[in-house]
Amino acid sequence: MKKKTPTGTVLYTIEQTIKEYRKICQKNIQKIVSDITVDQCLVLIILNDNSNISQIEMARLIFKDNASVTRIIELMVKKDYLLREENELDKRKSKLVITEKGLHTIDLLTPVFNLNRKTALDGLSAEEIEQLDRILHKIILNCKTS
């Protein structure tokens, strides 16, 4: 049995799991596209699925604060992954559009995303994955309701 220390808790293990997963994701992304990060990929994927998403909702989905998402988007505009188009109805807002380079990057990296998930979940049965998902959602709910 594992020794119980502050870093020997299941919550520490969850944090370590996330960090290791992000490391392997970044390593595999860099093999294909050298100038993009995991978070920038998430922005592309989310925008590709929902072009009208707000920046606040984007921040919530990628677990970042609004200022961090603003910096990520600015970098992506500079790197030509995204364009900002003026909102005709509200001049204070702009719409983000994925460029050809961004769309090509999504195409290039889709197999990498699938490989990353497959690698991380290797050896787990469908039942184990479902059980883990249920347990993690219980932890999330516990934290939100306390």
Short mmCIF file of C-alpha atoms in Angstrom, two decimals:
data_model
loop_
_atom_site.label_atom_id
_atom_site.label_comp_id
_atom_site.label_asym_id
_atom_site.label_seq_id
_atom_site.Cartn_x
_atom_site.Cartn_y
_atom_site.Cartn_z
CA MET A 1 0.00 0.00 0.00
CA LYS A 2 1.16 3.51 -0.81
CA LYS A 3 2.42 5.66 2.03
CA LYS A 4 -0.06 8.45 2.83
CA THR A 5 1.64 11.79 2.41
CA PRO A 6 0.29 15.11 1.14
CA THR A 7 1.52 14.13 -2.32
CA GLY A 8 0.28 10.55 -2.01
CA THR A 9 -3.42 11.33 -2.31
CA VAL A 10 -5.70 10.47 -5.21
CA LEU A 11 -6.10 14.20 -5.94
CA TYR A 12 -2.34 14.54 -6.35
CA THR A 13 -2.43 11.53 -8.68
CA ILE A 14 -5.18 13.17 -10.75
CA GLU A 15 -3.05 16.32 -11.06
CA GLN A 16 0.00 14.27 -12.03
CA THR A 17 -2.09 12.39 -14.61
CA ILE A 18 -3.20 15.65 -16.23
CA LYS A 19 0.37 16.96 -16.36
CA GLU A 20 1.72 13.75 -17.89
CA TYR A 21 -1.09 13.69 -20.45
CA ARG A 22 -0.41 17.30 -21.45
CA LYS A 23 3.31 16.50 -21.79
CA ILE A 24 2.72 13.59 -24.16
CA CYS A 25 0.18 15.66 -26.12
CA GLN A 26 2.63 18.53 -26.54
CA LYS A 27 5.45 16.16 -27.52
CA ASN A 28 3.32 14.50 -30.19
CA ILE A 29 1.94 17.82 -31.48
CA GLN A 30 5.49 19.22 -31.82
CA LYS A 31 6.45 16.31 -34.08
CA ILE A 32 3.86 17.51 -36.63
CA VAL A 33 3.45 21.27 -36.04
CA SER A 34 6.32 22.94 -34.23
CA ASP A 35 4.78 26.32 -33.37
CA ILE A 36 1.53 25.42 -31.62
CA THR A 37 0.69 24.50 -28.03
CA VAL A 38 -1.89 22.17 -26.53
CA ASP A 39 -4.01 25.15 -25.45
CA GLN A 40 -3.82 26.69 -28.92
CA CYS A 41 -4.94 23.36 -30.39
CA LEU A 42 -7.89 23.33 -28.00
CA VAL A 43 -8.88 26.80 -29.17
CA LEU A 44 -8.78 25.64 -32.80
CA ILE A 45 -10.84 22.52 -32.06
CA ILE A 46 -13.45 24.41 -30.06
CA LEU A 47 -13.75 27.17 -32.67
CA ASN A 48 -14.00 24.59 -35.42
CA ASP A 49 -16.91 22.94 -33.58
CA ASN A 50 -18.63 26.22 -32.65
CA SER A 51 -17.59 29.33 -34.58
CA ASN A 52 -19.88 31.60 -32.52
CA ILE A 53 -18.52 30.68 -29.10
CA SER A 54 -17.77 33.58 -26.75
CA GLN A 55 -14.33 34.11 -25.32
CA ILE A 56 -15.73 33.65 -21.81
CA GLU A 57 -17.20 30.26 -22.74
CA MET A 58 -13.92 29.33 -24.46
CA ALA A 59 -12.02 30.15 -21.26
CA ARG A 60 -14.38 27.95 -19.26
CA LEU A 61 -13.96 25.02 -21.66
CA ILE A 62 -10.14 25.11 -21.61
CA PHE A 63 -9.88 25.87 -17.88
CA LYS A 64 -8.17 29.25 -18.36
CA ASP A 65 -9.00 32.74 -17.21
CA ASN A 66 -10.19 35.28 -19.76
CA ALA A 67 -6.85 37.14 -19.83
CA SER A 68 -4.98 33.91 -20.66
CA VAL A 69 -7.39 33.14 -23.49
CA THR A 70 -6.92 36.67 -24.83
CA ARG A 71 -3.13 36.12 -24.90
CA ILE A 72 -3.54 32.71 -26.56
CA ILE A 73 -5.81 34.21 -29.24
CA GLU A 74 -3.44 37.14 -29.88
CA LEU A 75 -0.56 34.71 -30.44
CA MET A 76 -2.70 32.62 -32.76
CA VAL A 77 -3.63 35.70 -34.81
CA LYS A 78 0.08 36.63 -35.07
CA LYS A 79 0.93 33.07 -36.17
CA ASP A 80 -1.87 33.18 -38.79
CA TYR A 81 -4.01 30.43 -37.24
CA LEU A 82 -6.90 32.83 -36.61
CA LEU A 83 -8.31 36.06 -38.02
CA ARG A 84 -10.38 38.64 -36.19
CA GLU A 85 -13.38 39.84 -38.17
CA GLU A 86 -15.40 42.84 -37.12
CA ASN A 87 -18.85 42.09 -35.76
CA GLU A 88 -21.32 43.99 -37.95
CA LEU A 89 -23.92 44.21 -35.18
CA ASP A 90 -21.60 45.18 -32.32
CA LYS A 91 -18.38 47.02 -33.22
CA ARG A 92 -16.97 46.34 -29.73
CA LYS A 93 -16.89 42.61 -30.46
CA SER A 94 -14.97 40.67 -33.04
CA LYS A 95 -15.52 37.23 -34.49
CA LEU A 96 -12.70 34.71 -34.62
CA VAL A 97 -12.27 32.85 -37.89
CA ILE A 98 -9.94 29.92 -38.46
CA THR A 99 -7.53 30.58 -41.32
CA GLU A 100 -6.51 28.09 -44.01
CA LYS A 101 -3.37 27.43 -41.97
CA GLY A 102 -5.52 26.75 -38.91
CA LEU A 103 -7.81 24.37 -40.81
CA HIS A 104 -4.81 22.57 -42.27
CA THR A 105 -3.33 22.27 -38.78
CA ILE A 106 -6.55 20.70 -37.47
CA ASP A 107 -6.40 18.17 -40.33
CA LEU A 108 -2.74 17.40 -39.60
CA LEU A 109 -3.25 17.03 -35.87
CA THR A 110 -6.55 15.11 -35.72
CA PRO A 111 -4.71 11.75 -35.92
CA VAL A 112 -2.36 12.99 -33.17
CA PHE A 113 -5.29 13.83 -30.88
CA ASN A 114 -6.70 10.35 -31.45
CA LEU A 115 -3.29 8.75 -30.79
CA ASN A 116 -2.88 10.75 -27.57
CA ARG A 117 -6.23 9.54 -26.25
CA LYS A 118 -5.52 5.96 -27.32
CA THR A 119 -2.10 6.04 -25.64
CA ALA A 120 -3.46 7.48 -22.40
CA LEU A 121 -6.33 5.01 -22.17
CA ASP A 122 -4.35 1.94 -23.32
CA GLY A 123 -5.13 -1.15 -21.27
CA LEU A 124 -8.34 0.28 -19.78
CA SER A 125 -11.61 -1.46 -20.56
CA ALA A 126 -14.69 0.49 -21.62
CA GLU A 127 -16.19 -0.30 -18.20
CA GLU A 128 -13.11 1.06 -16.39
CA ILE A 129 -13.22 4.25 -18.46
CA GLU A 130 -16.93 4.70 -17.71
CA GLN A 131 -16.36 4.06 -13.99
CA LEU A 132 -13.44 6.50 -13.88
CA ASP A 133 -15.55 9.12 -15.64
CA ARG A 134 -18.38 8.65 -13.11
CA ILE A 135 -15.97 8.90 -10.17
CA LEU A 136 -14.28 12.03 -11.51
CA HIS A 137 -17.67 13.66 -12.11
CA LYS A 138 -18.62 12.90 -8.48
CA ILE A 139 -15.42 14.65 -7.32
CA ILE A 140 -16.21 17.63 -9.56
CA LEU A 141 -19.75 17.83 -8.17
CA ASN A 142 -18.47 17.57 -4.58
CA CYS A 143 -16.12 20.50 -5.20
CA LYS A 144 -18.81 22.62 -6.89
CA THR A 145 -21.42 22.07 -4.20
CA SER A 146 -19.27 22.70 -1.16
#
